[in-house]
Amino acid sequence: MKDNLKVPDCVIKRLPRYYRYISDLKQMGISRVSSKDLGARMGLTPSQVRQDFYLFGGFGIQGYGYDVVQLHVELRKILGLNQNMKLIIVGVGNLGKAIGKYMMVKKDGYNLIGLFDANPQTVGTVIDDLMVSNIATLKAFVQQNKVQIAALSVPARNARETAALLVDAGIRGILNFTPAELQLPDEIFIENVHITDYLMSLSFKISNDSK
């Protein structure tokens, strides 16, 4: 990335989409792709694709396009996937279990190493060879294993308290699956995944479709 250049949030949100498309092309054995073809897949103009990649130095060759393998490597670096970041899940109810099972299958740059819960009936159970630990041991585990990311799927009433515990433990990024709006220090990165919000947005669009 160019020195002292802030990447706009809209570009950051597009990076995972670029990565998914390029991964698909790589898997299909396609060796190169143009900004026009990549833009068509993503609903962007070729100019927008080039501008996005230019923020990180640019990877294309005029008249050739982008080398798919090279672009795949570069996007992994940009997204930090080459660091194999450590991840824990806090709150192992039905949603937490589903997230855990998905992350255990989709190991693309992330390493799920811990599951935590406060429910005595859940602590000690095993999900795909990973045992659920008591949340009381979370801070020591995070610091000992240098965990950077936590997925939070506890009940809403416990969300703020648990998020504060994660921050105190040294977690740098939280994937918030709870409906609670978390107020965290500026140095903590948070992504909210409010599933019902997306459902309501779809409901609005369907209900107000004039066709």
Tab-separated table of C-alpha atoms in Angstrom:
chain	number	residue	atom	x	y	z
A	1	MET	CA	0.000	0.000	0.000
A	2	LYS	CA	1.226	3.510	-0.746
A	3	ASP	CA	2.783	5.301	2.199
A	4	ASN	CA	0.466	7.441	4.387
A	5	LEU	CA	-2.558	6.619	2.232
A	6	LYS	CA	-5.793	5.805	4.035
A	7	VAL	CA	-7.837	3.119	2.332
A	8	PRO	CA	-11.552	4.085	2.135
A	9	ASP	CA	-13.979	1.771	3.946
A	10	CYS	CA	-15.822	1.044	0.695
A	11	VAL	CA	-12.598	-0.359	-0.795
A	12	ILE	CA	-11.881	-2.415	2.334
A	13	LYS	CA	-15.343	-3.967	2.043
A	14	ARG	CA	-14.682	-4.840	-1.610
A	15	LEU	CA	-11.367	-6.592	-0.921
A	16	PRO	CA	-12.932	-9.846	0.372
A	17	ARG	CA	-15.160	-9.924	-2.725
A	18	TYR	CA	-12.139	-9.493	-4.990
A	19	TYR	CA	-10.456	-12.304	-3.110
A	20	ARG	CA	-13.430	-14.656	-3.495
A	21	TYR	CA	-13.677	-14.040	-7.249
A	22	ILE	CA	-9.937	-14.402	-7.801
A	23	SER	CA	-9.920	-17.596	-5.711
A	24	ASP	CA	-12.682	-19.010	-7.911
A	25	LEU	CA	-10.743	-18.120	-11.077
A	26	LYS	CA	-7.583	-19.678	-9.662
A	27	GLN	CA	-9.466	-22.851	-8.786
A	28	MET	CA	-10.844	-23.012	-12.348
A	29	GLY	CA	-7.339	-22.763	-13.763
A	30	ILE	CA	-7.849	-19.344	-15.357
A	31	SER	CA	-4.464	-17.632	-15.621
A	32	ARG	CA	-5.411	-14.004	-16.177
A	33	VAL	CA	-8.337	-11.619	-15.906
A	34	SER	CA	-8.917	-8.082	-17.160
A	35	SER	CA	-10.256	-5.211	-15.107
A	36	LYS	CA	-13.288	-5.259	-17.407
A	37	ASP	CA	-14.077	-8.924	-16.695
A	38	LEU	CA	-13.406	-8.563	-12.972
A	39	GLY	CA	-15.524	-5.436	-12.819
A	40	ALA	CA	-18.383	-7.159	-14.656
A	41	ARG	CA	-18.364	-9.962	-12.083
A	42	MET	CA	-18.532	-7.466	-9.217
A	43	GLY	CA	-20.818	-4.832	-10.738
A	44	LEU	CA	-17.997	-2.276	-10.949
A	45	THR	CA	-16.489	-0.292	-13.789
A	46	PRO	CA	-13.028	-1.316	-15.047
A	47	SER	CA	-11.785	2.092	-13.894
A	48	GLN	CA	-12.991	1.452	-10.343
A	49	VAL	CA	-11.204	-1.904	-10.233
A	50	ARG	CA	-7.960	-0.307	-11.396
A	51	GLN	CA	-8.331	2.534	-8.877
A	52	ASP	CA	-8.900	0.075	-6.033
A	53	PHE	CA	-5.792	-1.924	-6.855
A	54	TYR	CA	-3.765	1.232	-7.487
A	55	LEU	CA	-4.128	2.043	-3.781
A	56	PHE	CA	-1.949	-0.980	-3.085
A	57	GLY	CA	0.566	-0.380	-5.852
A	58	GLY	CA	-1.299	-1.804	-8.829
A	59	PHE	CA	-0.848	-5.355	-10.063
A	60	GLY	CA	-1.943	-5.271	-13.704
A	61	ILE	CA	-0.041	-5.044	-16.967
A	62	GLN	CA	-1.514	-2.867	-19.707
A	63	GLY	CA	-2.796	-5.042	-22.533
A	64	TYR	CA	-2.543	-8.201	-20.414
A	65	GLY	CA	-4.658	-7.627	-17.329
A	66	TYR	CA	-4.002	-9.302	-14.008
A	67	ASP	CA	-2.112	-12.516	-13.417
A	68	VAL	CA	-4.612	-14.522	-11.334
A	69	VAL	CA	-2.038	-16.406	-9.246
A	70	GLN	CA	-0.050	-13.258	-8.477
A	71	LEU	CA	-3.191	-11.284	-7.648
A	72	HIS	CA	-4.351	-14.080	-5.352
A	73	VAL	CA	-1.035	-13.909	-3.484
A	74	GLU	CA	-1.155	-10.117	-3.231
A	75	LEU	CA	-4.742	-10.075	-1.961
A	76	ARG	CA	-3.871	-12.639	0.714
A	77	LYS	CA	-1.087	-10.332	1.906
A	78	ILE	CA	-3.305	-7.247	1.841
A	79	LEU	CA	-6.052	-9.027	3.806
A	80	GLY	CA	-3.569	-10.494	6.275
A	81	LEU	CA	-4.552	-14.047	5.386
A	82	ASN	CA	-0.912	-15.080	5.120
A	83	GLN	CA	-0.552	-14.433	8.873
A	84	ASN	CA	-2.925	-17.275	9.815
A	85	MET	CA	-4.545	-15.162	12.523
A	86	LYS	CA	-5.783	-16.918	15.651
A	87	LEU	CA	-9.488	-16.783	16.417
A	88	ILE	CA	-11.699	-17.695	19.350
A	89	ILE	CA	-15.475	-17.900	19.694
A	90	VAL	CA	-17.125	-16.630	22.861
A	91	GLY	CA	-20.650	-17.899	23.372
A	92	VAL	CA	-21.208	-21.447	22.152
A	93	GLY	CA	-24.980	-21.637	21.842
A	94	ASN	CA	-26.651	-22.676	18.600
A	95	LEU	CA	-25.208	-19.719	16.663
A	96	GLY	CA	-21.750	-20.096	18.184
A	97	LYS	CA	-21.695	-23.786	17.306
A	98	ALA	CA	-22.689	-23.028	13.728
A	99	ILE	CA	-19.964	-20.378	13.431
A	100	GLY	CA	-17.439	-22.786	14.921
A	101	LYS	CA	-18.290	-25.608	12.560
A	102	TYR	CA	-18.038	-23.247	9.591
A	103	MET	CA	-14.683	-21.855	10.691
A	104	MET	CA	-13.309	-25.348	11.228
A	105	VAL	CA	-14.103	-26.166	7.599
A	106	LYS	CA	-13.267	-22.778	6.054
A	107	LYS	CA	-9.646	-22.457	7.164
A	108	ASP	CA	-8.546	-19.713	4.806
A	109	GLY	CA	-6.153	-17.533	6.744
A	110	TYR	CA	-7.737	-18.086	10.148
A	111	ASN	CA	-7.039	-20.627	12.855
A	112	LEU	CA	-9.878	-21.300	15.301
A	113	ILE	CA	-8.108	-22.363	18.483
A	114	GLY	CA	-10.587	-21.749	21.307
A	115	LEU	CA	-14.258	-21.931	22.299
A	116	PHE	CA	-15.523	-20.266	25.476
A	117	ASP	CA	-18.817	-20.191	27.348
A	118	ALA	CA	-20.152	-19.418	30.831
A	119	ASN	CA	-22.834	-22.140	30.871
A	120	PRO	CA	-21.670	-25.076	33.033
A	121	GLN	CA	-23.658	-27.454	30.806
A	122	THR	CA	-21.757	-26.243	27.725
A	123	VAL	CA	-18.276	-26.043	29.252
A	124	GLY	CA	-16.429	-29.312	28.674
A	125	THR	CA	-18.421	-30.327	25.600
A	126	VAL	CA	-16.496	-30.973	22.397
A	127	ILE	CA	-17.155	-29.590	18.938
A	128	ASP	CA	-15.089	-31.227	16.210
A	129	ASP	CA	-12.224	-32.060	18.606
A	130	LEU	CA	-12.202	-28.582	20.176
A	131	MET	CA	-13.341	-28.455	23.801
A	132	VAL	CA	-15.415	-25.573	25.150
A	133	SER	CA	-13.538	-23.840	27.969
A	134	ASN	CA	-14.854	-21.800	30.870
A	135	ILE	CA	-14.923	-18.092	30.103
A	136	ALA	CA	-13.028	-17.515	33.360
A	137	THR	CA	-9.922	-18.876	31.625
A	138	LEU	CA	-10.302	-16.628	28.561
A	139	LYS	CA	-7.883	-13.841	29.475
A	140	ALA	CA	-4.994	-16.182	30.262
A	141	PHE	CA	-5.667	-18.182	27.077
A	142	VAL	CA	-5.759	-15.096	24.846
A	143	GLN	CA	-2.539	-13.698	26.264
A	144	GLN	CA	-0.699	-17.015	26.236
A	145	ASN	CA	-1.680	-17.802	22.638
A	146	LYS	CA	-1.562	-14.212	21.317
A	147	VAL	CA	-5.118	-14.410	19.956
A	148	GLN	CA	-6.095	-11.387	17.853
A	149	ILE	CA	-9.731	-11.939	16.852
A	150	ALA	CA	-12.854	-13.046	18.727
A	151	ALA	CA	-16.305	-13.887	17.413
A	152	LEU	CA	-18.879	-12.761	19.978
A	153	SER	CA	-22.151	-14.686	20.053
A	154	VAL	CA	-23.271	-14.420	23.680
A	155	PRO	CA	-26.803	-13.327	24.712
A	156	ALA	CA	-27.348	-9.592	24.158
A	157	ARG	CA	-27.583	-8.922	27.897
A	158	ASN	CA	-24.008	-10.174	28.330
A	159	ALA	CA	-22.512	-8.606	25.215
A	160	ARG	CA	-21.048	-5.397	26.651
A	161	GLU	CA	-19.548	-7.090	29.694
A	162	THR	CA	-18.021	-9.839	27.560
A	163	ALA	CA	-16.687	-7.370	25.000
A	164	ALA	CA	-14.970	-5.466	27.822
A	165	LEU	CA	-13.402	-8.737	28.953
A	166	LEU	CA	-12.106	-9.366	25.426
A	167	VAL	CA	-10.605	-5.891	25.208
A	168	ASP	CA	-8.950	-6.317	28.607
A	169	ALA	CA	-7.528	-9.666	27.464
A	170	GLY	CA	-5.849	-8.026	24.475
A	171	ILE	CA	-8.187	-8.918	21.613
A	172	ARG	CA	-7.744	-6.459	18.714
A	173	GLY	CA	-10.766	-7.328	16.573
A	174	ILE	CA	-14.311	-8.428	17.442
A	175	LEU	CA	-16.831	-9.992	15.081
A	176	ASN	CA	-20.068	-9.076	16.843
A	177	PHE	CA	-22.971	-11.437	16.185
A	178	THR	CA	-25.046	-9.990	19.030
A	179	PRO	CA	-27.713	-7.279	18.525
A	180	ALA	CA	-25.956	-5.060	21.074
A	181	GLU	CA	-24.268	-1.855	19.917
A	182	LEU	CA	-20.814	-1.990	21.460
A	183	GLN	CA	-18.904	1.130	22.482
A	184	LEU	CA	-15.239	0.137	22.383
A	185	PRO	CA	-11.897	1.967	22.415
A	186	ASP	CA	-10.832	3.416	19.077
A	187	GLU	CA	-7.946	0.957	18.758
A	188	ILE	CA	-10.340	-2.014	18.764
A	189	PHE	CA	-11.712	-3.022	15.365
A	190	ILE	CA	-15.282	-4.285	15.252
A	191	GLU	CA	-17.515	-5.752	12.555
A	192	ASN	CA	-21.204	-6.111	13.354
A	193	VAL	CA	-23.102	-9.023	11.836
A	194	HIS	CA	-26.726	-8.334	12.738
A	195	ILE	CA	-28.542	-11.044	10.802
A	196	THR	CA	-32.025	-9.705	11.571
A	197	ASP	CA	-31.020	-6.314	10.136
A	198	TYR	CA	-30.251	-7.946	6.797
A	199	LEU	CA	-33.553	-9.851	6.928
A	200	MET	CA	-35.474	-6.658	7.641
A	201	SER	CA	-33.690	-4.916	4.769
A	202	LEU	CA	-34.777	-7.715	2.446
A	203	SER	CA	-38.295	-7.534	3.828
A	204	PHE	CA	-38.381	-3.787	3.151
A	205	LYS	CA	-37.174	-4.207	-0.421
A	206	ILE	CA	-39.702	-6.946	-1.148
A	207	SER	CA	-42.565	-5.059	0.506
A	208	ASN	CA	-41.764	-1.865	-1.397
A	209	ASP	CA	-41.071	-3.435	-4.753
A	210	SER	CA	-43.264	-1.621	-7.262
A	211	LYS	CA	-42.912	-4.269	-9.993
